[in-house]
mmCIF file of C-alpha atoms in Angstrom:
data_model
loop_
_atom_site.group_PDB
_atom_site.id
_atom_site.type_symbol
_atom_site.label_atom_id
_atom_site.label_comp_id
_atom_site.label_asym_id
_atom_site.label_seq_id
_atom_site.Cartn_x
_atom_site.Cartn_y
_atom_site.Cartn_z
ATOM 1 C CA MET A 1 -8.897 -62.044 -61.424
ATOM 2 C CA PRO A 2 -11.676 -59.442 -60.908
ATOM 3 C CA ALA A 3 -13.242 -59.345 -57.475
ATOM 4 C CA ALA A 4 -15.628 -62.178 -56.748
ATOM 5 C CA ASP A 5 -17.702 -60.171 -54.228
ATOM 6 C CA THR A 6 -19.959 -59.019 -57.078
ATOM 7 C CA ILE A 7 -20.636 -62.635 -57.888
ATOM 8 C CA ALA A 8 -22.065 -63.324 -54.436
ATOM 9 C CA ALA A 9 -24.526 -60.443 -54.883
ATOM 10 C CA SER A 10 -26.341 -62.335 -57.643
ATOM 11 C CA GLN A 11 -28.799 -64.698 -55.893
ATOM 12 C CA HIS A 12 -29.836 -66.637 -59.014
ATOM 13 C CA PRO A 13 -26.993 -66.598 -61.472
ATOM 14 C CA GLY A 14 -28.027 -67.753 -64.863
ATOM 15 C CA PRO A 15 -26.543 -70.865 -66.411
ATOM 16 C CA ALA A 16 -23.626 -70.448 -68.739
ATOM 17 C CA PRO A 17 -24.560 -70.733 -72.422
ATOM 18 C CA GLU A 18 -23.475 -73.985 -73.944
ATOM 19 C CA SER A 19 -22.270 -72.251 -77.071
ATOM 20 C CA ALA A 20 -22.177 -68.872 -78.630
ATOM 21 C CA ALA A 21 -24.757 -70.117 -81.156
ATOM 22 C CA GLU A 22 -27.510 -69.498 -78.589
ATOM 23 C CA TRP A 23 -26.810 -65.777 -78.909
ATOM 24 C CA GLY A 24 -25.938 -65.883 -82.496
ATOM 25 C CA VAL A 25 -22.541 -64.253 -81.816
ATOM 26 C CA SER A 26 -19.219 -65.140 -80.255
ATOM 27 C CA VAL A 27 -18.827 -65.457 -76.489
ATOM 28 C CA GLU A 28 -16.883 -62.177 -76.302
ATOM 29 C CA ASP A 29 -19.777 -60.310 -77.933
ATOM 30 C CA ALA A 30 -22.545 -62.108 -76.012
ATOM 31 C CA PRO A 31 -25.016 -59.786 -74.199
ATOM 32 C CA ARG A 32 -24.423 -59.370 -70.423
ATOM 33 C CA GLU A 33 -26.932 -59.234 -67.574
ATOM 34 C CA PRO A 34 -28.630 -55.885 -66.988
ATOM 35 C CA PHE A 35 -26.531 -53.341 -65.148
ATOM 36 C CA ALA A 36 -23.449 -55.676 -65.030
ATOM 37 C CA PRO A 37 -20.237 -53.618 -65.310
ATOM 38 C CA THR A 38 -18.059 -54.362 -68.243
ATOM 39 C CA GLY A 39 -14.937 -55.034 -66.140
ATOM 40 C CA VAL A 40 -16.643 -57.565 -63.800
ATOM 41 C CA CYS A 41 -17.118 -61.179 -64.776
ATOM 42 C CA LEU A 42 -20.450 -62.892 -64.336
ATOM 43 C CA ALA A 43 -21.069 -65.937 -62.169
ATOM 44 C CA TRP A 44 -20.729 -68.407 -64.986
ATOM 45 C CA GLU A 45 -17.528 -66.616 -66.173
ATOM 46 C CA ALA A 46 -15.708 -66.890 -62.793
ATOM 47 C CA PRO A 47 -13.237 -69.801 -62.362
ATOM 48 C CA MET A 48 -14.850 -70.665 -59.003
ATOM 49 C CA THR A 49 -17.756 -69.617 -56.828
ATOM 50 C CA ALA A 50 -17.379 -67.560 -53.654
ATOM 51 C CA GLU A 51 -17.909 -70.691 -51.536
ATOM 52 C CA GLU A 52 -15.158 -72.508 -53.385
ATOM 53 C CA LYS A 53 -12.834 -69.532 -53.087
ATOM 54 C CA ALA A 54 -13.251 -69.522 -49.284
ATOM 55 C CA LEU A 55 -11.810 -73.028 -49.186
ATOM 56 C CA TYR A 56 -8.485 -71.907 -50.634
ATOM 57 C CA SER A 57 -5.713 -70.149 -48.703
ATOM 58 C CA THR A 58 -4.691 -66.705 -49.905
ATOM 59 C CA ARG A 59 -1.129 -66.999 -48.490
ATOM 60 C CA PRO A 60 1.548 -66.641 -51.174
ATOM 61 C CA PRO A 61 3.380 -69.853 -52.063
ATOM 62 C CA GLU A 62 6.533 -70.749 -50.144
ATOM 63 C CA TRP A 63 8.731 -70.523 -53.211
ATOM 64 C CA GLU A 64 7.867 -66.827 -53.451
ATOM 65 C CA ARG A 65 8.500 -66.094 -49.781
ATOM 66 C CA GLY A 66 11.611 -68.251 -49.272
ATOM 67 C CA VAL A 67 13.087 -69.557 -46.035
ATOM 68 C CA VAL A 68 13.573 -67.044 -43.242
ATOM 69 C CA GLY A 69 17.242 -67.036 -42.235
ATOM 70 C CA THR A 70 18.589 -66.758 -38.706
ATOM 71 C CA PRO A 71 21.293 -64.178 -37.930
ATOM 72 C CA ARG A 72 24.767 -65.613 -37.387
ATOM 73 C CA ALA A 73 26.298 -64.994 -33.972
ATOM 74 C CA VAL A 74 29.286 -62.666 -34.207
ATOM 75 C CA THR A 75 32.267 -64.102 -32.326
ATOM 76 C CA ALA A 76 35.866 -63.033 -32.005
ATOM 77 C CA GLY A 77 36.866 -65.557 -34.655
ATOM 78 C CA THR A 78 34.392 -64.209 -37.218
ATOM 79 C CA ASP A 79 34.617 -60.490 -36.460
ATOM 80 C CA PRO A 80 36.691 -58.778 -39.202
ATOM 81 C CA GLN A 81 37.889 -55.969 -36.922
ATOM 82 C CA VAL A 82 39.213 -58.355 -34.280
ATOM 83 C CA MET A 83 40.930 -60.441 -36.931
ATOM 84 C CA GLY A 84 42.399 -57.247 -38.397
ATOM 85 C CA ILE A 85 43.925 -56.360 -35.020
ATOM 86 C CA ILE A 86 45.453 -59.818 -34.621
ATOM 87 C CA VAL A 87 46.801 -59.904 -38.168
ATOM 88 C CA GLY A 88 48.223 -56.404 -37.719
ATOM 89 C CA VAL A 89 50.160 -57.482 -34.622
ATOM 90 C CA LEU A 90 51.512 -60.567 -36.394
ATOM 91 C CA VAL A 91 52.559 -58.498 -39.409
ATOM 92 C CA LEU A 92 54.468 -56.033 -37.198
ATOM 93 C CA LEU A 93 56.249 -58.944 -35.543
ATOM 94 C CA ALA A 94 57.131 -60.438 -38.920
ATOM 95 C CA LEU A 95 58.582 -57.129 -40.144
ATOM 96 C CA ASN A 96 60.874 -56.970 -37.098
ATOM 97 C CA MET A 97 61.698 -60.670 -36.942
ATOM 98 C CA ARG A 98 65.434 -60.092 -37.529
ATOM 99 C CA HIS A 99 65.755 -58.047 -34.329
ATOM 100 C CA ILE A 100 63.317 -60.272 -32.424
ATOM 101 C CA ARG A 101 65.361 -63.361 -33.315
ATOM 102 C CA ARG A 102 68.421 -61.728 -31.791
ATOM 103 C CA LEU A 103 66.410 -60.945 -28.663
ATOM 104 C CA PHE A 104 65.411 -64.588 -28.320
ATOM 105 C CA HIS A 105 69.075 -65.614 -28.144
ATOM 106 C CA ALA A 106 69.446 -63.695 -24.871
ATOM 107 C CA LEU A 107 66.106 -64.883 -23.482
ATOM 108 C CA PRO A 108 67.408 -67.842 -21.390
ATOM 109 C CA GLN A 109 70.053 -65.672 -19.770
ATOM 110 C CA ASP A 110 67.531 -62.942 -18.913
ATOM 111 C CA LEU A 111 65.163 -65.520 -17.469
ATOM 112 C CA TRP A 112 67.589 -67.169 -15.062
ATOM 113 C CA SER A 113 71.154 -65.858 -15.047
ATOM 114 C CA LEU A 114 72.482 -63.719 -12.174
ATOM 115 C CA ARG A 115 75.977 -63.118 -13.509
ATOM 116 C CA ARG A 116 77.345 -59.790 -12.344
ATOM 117 C CA ARG A 117 79.626 -59.381 -15.343
ATOM 118 C CA ALA A 118 77.912 -59.006 -18.686
ATOM 119 C CA ASN A 119 78.886 -61.135 -21.638
ATOM 120 C CA VAL A 120 81.347 -59.572 -24.084
ATOM 121 C CA PHE A 121 79.010 -60.096 -27.026
ATOM 122 C CA ASP A 122 75.910 -58.775 -25.285
ATOM 123 C CA GLU A 123 74.501 -55.639 -26.885
ATOM 124 C CA HIS A 124 71.514 -53.570 -25.896
ATOM 125 C CA THR A 125 70.331 -51.196 -28.610
ATOM 126 C CA ALA A 126 67.222 -49.261 -29.561
ATOM 127 C CA ASN A 127 66.193 -52.182 -31.766
ATOM 128 C CA GLU A 128 66.007 -54.382 -28.688
ATOM 129 C CA THR A 129 63.768 -51.859 -26.935
ATOM 130 C CA ARG A 130 61.480 -51.734 -29.957
ATOM 131 C CA SER A 131 61.358 -55.524 -30.154
ATOM 132 C CA ILE A 132 60.450 -55.819 -26.477
ATOM 133 C CA PHE A 133 57.718 -53.211 -26.933
ATOM 134 C CA LEU A 134 56.208 -55.160 -29.856
ATOM 135 C CA LEU A 135 56.335 -58.447 -27.959
ATOM 136 C CA ILE A 136 54.719 -56.895 -24.884
ATOM 137 C CA ALA A 137 52.021 -55.425 -27.148
ATOM 138 C CA GLN A 138 51.501 -58.929 -28.547
ATOM 139 C CA LEU A 139 51.078 -60.242 -25.013
ATOM 140 C CA CYS A 140 48.533 -57.552 -24.114
ATOM 141 C CA VAL A 141 46.408 -58.046 -27.256
ATOM 142 C CA PHE A 142 46.441 -61.845 -27.160
ATOM 143 C CA SER A 143 45.714 -61.861 -23.416
ATOM 144 C CA ALA A 144 42.750 -59.548 -24.088
ATOM 145 C CA VAL A 145 41.413 -61.999 -26.681
ATOM 146 C CA MET A 146 41.707 -64.901 -24.253
ATOM 147 C CA PHE A 147 39.957 -62.876 -21.533
ATOM 148 C CA LEU A 148 37.093 -62.208 -23.943
ATOM 149 C CA LEU A 149 36.835 -65.878 -24.899
ATOM 150 C CA TRP A 150 36.826 -66.815 -21.222
ATOM 151 C CA LEU A 151 34.457 -64.211 -19.782
ATOM 152 C CA ALA A 152 32.014 -63.976 -22.701
ATOM 153 C CA PRO A 153 30.084 -67.075 -23.849
ATOM 154 C CA ARG A 154 32.062 -68.376 -26.830
ATOM 155 C CA GLY A 155 33.368 -64.886 -27.446
ATOM 156 C CA ASN A 156 29.883 -63.473 -28.111
ATOM 157 C CA THR A 157 29.399 -60.201 -26.220
ATOM 158 C CA ALA A 158 25.646 -60.283 -26.760
ATOM 159 C CA GLY A 159 25.450 -62.697 -23.831
ATOM 160 C CA PHE A 160 26.726 -60.025 -21.432
ATOM 161 C CA GLY A 161 24.846 -57.095 -22.928
ATOM 162 C CA LEU A 162 27.801 -55.316 -24.523
ATOM 163 C CA ILE A 163 25.980 -55.029 -27.830
ATOM 164 C CA GLY A 164 23.089 -53.421 -25.987
ATOM 165 C CA HIS A 165 25.486 -50.744 -24.752
ATOM 166 C CA GLY A 166 26.576 -49.942 -28.297
ATOM 167 C CA ALA A 167 29.768 -51.990 -28.031
ATOM 168 C CA THR A 168 31.514 -54.082 -30.621
ATOM 169 C CA LEU A 169 33.922 -56.944 -30.129
ATOM 170 C CA SER A 170 36.808 -54.743 -31.257
ATOM 171 C CA SER A 171 35.942 -52.126 -28.633
ATOM 172 C CA ALA A 172 35.857 -54.811 -25.939
ATOM 173 C CA ILE A 173 39.256 -56.054 -27.133
ATOM 174 C CA GLY A 174 40.561 -52.480 -26.980
ATOM 175 C CA TRP A 175 39.482 -51.950 -23.373
ATOM 176 C CA LEU A 176 40.778 -55.364 -22.319
ATOM 177 C CA THR A 177 44.110 -54.590 -24.003
ATOM 178 C CA ALA A 178 44.284 -51.347 -22.043
ATOM 179 C CA ALA A 179 43.632 -53.294 -18.823
ATOM 180 C CA THR A 180 46.347 -55.883 -19.509
ATOM 181 C CA GLY A 181 48.778 -53.140 -20.568
ATOM 182 C CA SER A 182 48.111 -51.273 -17.329
ATOM 183 C CA TYR A 183 48.755 -54.472 -15.400
ATOM 184 C CA TYR A 184 52.142 -54.861 -17.093
ATOM 185 C CA LEU A 185 53.060 -51.238 -16.327
ATOM 186 C CA PHE A 186 52.084 -51.825 -12.703
ATOM 187 C CA GLN A 187 54.350 -54.865 -12.586
ATOM 188 C CA LEU A 188 57.216 -52.880 -14.092
ATOM 189 C CA ALA A 189 56.783 -50.074 -11.546
ATOM 190 C CA ALA A 190 56.509 -52.538 -8.662
ATOM 191 C CA VAL A 191 59.663 -54.397 -9.734
ATOM 192 C CA GLY A 192 61.567 -51.138 -10.020
ATOM 193 C CA THR A 193 60.369 -49.932 -6.606
ATOM 194 C CA VAL A 194 61.100 -53.180 -4.756
ATOM 195 C CA GLY A 195 64.452 -53.591 -6.497
ATOM 196 C CA TYR A 196 65.454 -50.016 -5.664
ATOM 197 C CA ALA A 197 64.518 -50.496 -1.999
ATOM 198 C CA PHE A 198 66.011 -53.925 -1.319
ATOM 199 C CA THR A 199 68.925 -54.505 -3.694
ATOM 200 C CA ASP A 200 71.602 -52.818 -5.780
ATOM 201 C CA PRO A 201 71.006 -51.327 -9.254
ATOM 202 C CA LEU A 202 72.560 -54.306 -11.088
ATOM 203 C CA ARG A 203 70.300 -56.850 -9.383
ATOM 204 C CA CYS A 204 67.322 -54.567 -9.934
ATOM 205 C CA SER A 205 68.141 -54.409 -13.639
ATOM 206 C CA GLN A 206 68.486 -58.193 -13.815
ATOM 207 C CA TRP A 207 65.156 -58.646 -12.090
ATOM 208 C CA ARG A 208 63.477 -56.194 -14.462
ATOM 209 C CA ARG A 209 64.956 -57.990 -17.456
ATOM 210 C CA GLY A 210 63.617 -61.215 -15.977
ATOM 211 C CA LEU A 211 60.130 -59.668 -15.948
ATOM 212 C CA ASN A 212 60.438 -58.677 -19.602
ATOM 213 C CA ALA A 213 61.829 -62.080 -20.562
ATOM 214 C CA SER A 214 59.028 -63.963 -18.784
ATOM 215 C CA SER A 215 56.420 -61.703 -20.425
ATOM 216 C CA VAL A 216 57.956 -62.243 -23.867
ATOM 217 C CA LEU A 217 58.028 -65.998 -23.318
ATOM 218 C CA LEU A 218 54.381 -65.959 -22.184
ATOM 219 C CA ALA A 219 53.386 -64.072 -25.338
ATOM 220 C CA GLN A 220 54.873 -66.831 -27.490
ATOM 221 C CA LEU A 221 53.325 -69.619 -25.428
ATOM 222 C CA ILE A 222 49.763 -68.292 -25.703
ATOM 223 C CA THR A 223 49.884 -67.429 -29.426
ATOM 224 C CA ILE A 224 49.050 -70.890 -30.777
ATOM 225 C CA PRO A 225 46.335 -71.628 -28.145
ATOM 226 C CA MET A 226 44.749 -68.243 -28.875
ATOM 227 C CA LEU A 227 44.576 -68.943 -32.616
ATOM 228 C CA VAL A 228 43.189 -72.442 -32.025
ATOM 229 C CA ALA A 229 40.500 -71.061 -29.702
ATOM 230 C CA LEU A 230 39.505 -68.464 -32.299
ATOM 231 C CA PHE A 231 39.032 -70.873 -35.189
ATOM 232 C CA TYR A 232 37.900 -73.935 -33.200
ATOM 233 C CA PRO A 233 35.457 -72.694 -30.526
ATOM 234 C CA GLY A 234 34.930 -76.214 -29.232
ATOM 235 C CA ALA A 235 38.536 -76.284 -28.002
ATOM 236 C CA THR A 236 38.310 -72.964 -26.150
ATOM 237 C CA GLY A 237 38.181 -74.565 -22.709
ATOM 238 C CA ALA A 238 41.314 -76.621 -23.292
ATOM 239 C CA MET A 239 43.160 -73.645 -24.797
ATOM 240 C CA LEU A 240 42.244 -71.478 -21.804
ATOM 241 C CA ALA A 241 43.724 -74.143 -19.527
ATOM 242 C CA VAL A 242 46.929 -74.166 -21.607
ATOM 243 C CA CYS A 243 47.193 -70.367 -21.363
ATOM 244 C CA ALA A 244 46.620 -70.439 -17.604
ATOM 245 C CA ALA A 245 49.297 -73.106 -17.182
ATOM 246 C CA SER A 246 51.700 -71.052 -19.315
ATOM 247 C CA TYR A 247 51.094 -67.973 -17.153
ATOM 248 C CA VAL A 248 51.704 -69.925 -13.937
ATOM 249 C CA ALA A 249 54.901 -71.495 -15.337
ATOM 250 C CA THR A 250 56.410 -68.193 -16.478
ATOM 251 C CA ARG A 251 55.509 -66.476 -13.209
ATOM 252 C CA LEU A 252 57.113 -69.282 -11.211
ATOM 253 C CA VAL A 253 60.337 -68.807 -13.167
ATOM 254 C CA PHE A 254 60.227 -65.058 -12.503
ATOM 255 C CA ILE A 255 59.464 -65.561 -8.799
ATOM 256 C CA ALA A 256 62.317 -68.067 -8.517
ATOM 257 C CA LYS A 257 64.741 -65.537 -9.981
ATOM 258 C CA GLY A 258 63.489 -62.918 -7.540
ATOM 259 C CA PHE A 259 63.921 -65.360 -4.647
ATOM 260 C CA ARG A 260 67.537 -65.963 -5.666
ATOM 261 C CA ILE A 261 68.147 -62.226 -5.764
ATOM 262 C CA PHE A 262 66.535 -61.231 -2.449
ATOM 263 C CA TYR A 263 67.068 -64.245 -0.202
ATOM 264 C CA ARG A 264 69.469 -63.364 2.621
ATOM 265 C CA GLY A 265 68.296 -65.610 5.453
ATOM 266 C CA PRO A 266 65.153 -66.800 7.303
ATOM 267 C CA LEU A 267 63.958 -63.231 7.806
ATOM 268 C CA SER A 268 63.860 -62.785 4.048
ATOM 269 C CA LEU A 269 61.093 -65.382 3.851
ATOM 270 C CA VAL A 270 58.722 -62.979 5.612
ATOM 271 C CA TYR A 271 59.356 -60.296 2.993
ATOM 272 C CA PHE A 272 59.064 -62.901 0.244
ATOM 273 C CA ILE A 273 55.622 -64.007 1.479
ATOM 274 C CA LEU A 274 54.503 -60.385 1.614
ATOM 275 C CA TYR A 275 55.815 -59.870 -1.911
ATOM 276 C CA VAL A 276 53.965 -62.912 -3.268
ATOM 277 C CA GLY A 277 50.707 -61.824 -1.706
ATOM 278 C CA ALA A 278 50.963 -58.164 -2.663
ATOM 279 C CA LEU A 279 52.349 -58.460 -6.206
ATOM 280 C CA GLU A 280 51.612 -61.985 -7.450
ATOM 281 C CA ILE A 281 48.124 -62.746 -6.093
ATOM 282 C CA LEU A 282 46.158 -59.542 -5.526
ATOM 283 C CA PRO A 283 46.988 -57.759 -8.837
ATOM 284 C CA PRO A 284 45.994 -60.727 -11.075
ATOM 285 C CA ALA A 285 42.767 -61.121 -9.083
ATOM 286 C CA ALA A 286 42.034 -57.414 -9.553
ATOM 287 C CA LEU A 287 42.771 -57.718 -13.287
ATOM 288 C CA ILE A 288 40.281 -60.573 -13.613
ATOM 289 C CA ARG A 289 37.586 -58.557 -11.822
ATOM 290 C CA ILE A 290 38.224 -55.551 -14.056
ATOM 291 C CA ALA A 291 38.119 -57.721 -17.189
ATOM 292 C CA ARG A 292 34.835 -59.269 -16.081
ATOM 293 C CA ALA A 293 33.370 -55.819 -15.419
ATOM 294 C CA ILE A 294 34.475 -54.673 -18.889
ATOM 295 C CA CYS A 295 32.856 -57.680 -20.554
ATOM 296 C CA ARG A 296 29.612 -56.960 -18.690
ATOM 297 C CA GLY A 297 29.626 -53.262 -19.528
ATOM 298 C CA GLU A 298 29.792 -52.265 -15.849
ATOM 299 C CA ILE A 299 32.860 -50.012 -16.107
ATOM 300 C CA VAL A 300 32.514 -48.513 -19.574
ATOM 301 C CA GLY A 301 29.159 -47.627 -21.117
ATOM 302 C CA PHE A 302 30.521 -48.190 -24.631
ATOM 303 C CA THR A 303 28.670 -45.170 -25.967
ATOM 304 C CA VAL A 304 31.795 -43.594 -27.466
ATOM 305 C CA PHE A 305 33.559 -46.610 -28.934
#
């Protein structure tokens, strides 16, 4: 409608004509007040007075504005990049399942056996090395996901300020995967060094294969809990407990095999205690501190990723 401010300027608006017959013409052709612009309605032509207009709100109706939505929190289970990484790992495992299945047949023997003479039907090929590499990569990626779900509130990095540093969930998973991979390489180097110093090459090889076998077994044990925690955030606490119990169980099996290899008498217990403290307690504690620092953006500024 035309502006009503002009209406308020008229102190004594005239009454509206009851019919066009008073003017002798139609309402559209009726004469207007002196000096009234053609495009401005008169007081009696306005749908309401200025006082009545002040009583009405000028806010647009709700059906035009709609309901303001709230942004959805991005978690590891809803992030497409994180899910792409997990699906990619599972696809690689599925493509090599024939060789991985053969590796699983020798898993119990690698976990526990100390036979000095190899089995006649045992074979170690490049396919086995590739399968172990894929399974260790699975362990590193899935462990990184569980670290993120544990150290970030429900897997949302916004709670620790990673998003403020320009980070994404996939970048956090990448750095955590690098940390867990470095921890595995440290274990491999430590096993090789201790085995070289305190036993013969055959026992050292058996102990190293025990490390790989326990890592492969751990990767399979945490796969289902990791997927459940991703898609059912309410069960994250229970799934983290299952993963922690799986890690402790596999490490106990590996430590037991190492004890059977290195035990030579009461004096060996002193070296065993030193080994447990130096390689089984301090490195995992350091890994947890590094993972927490990554999730808080204290180590990496996340300006490149």
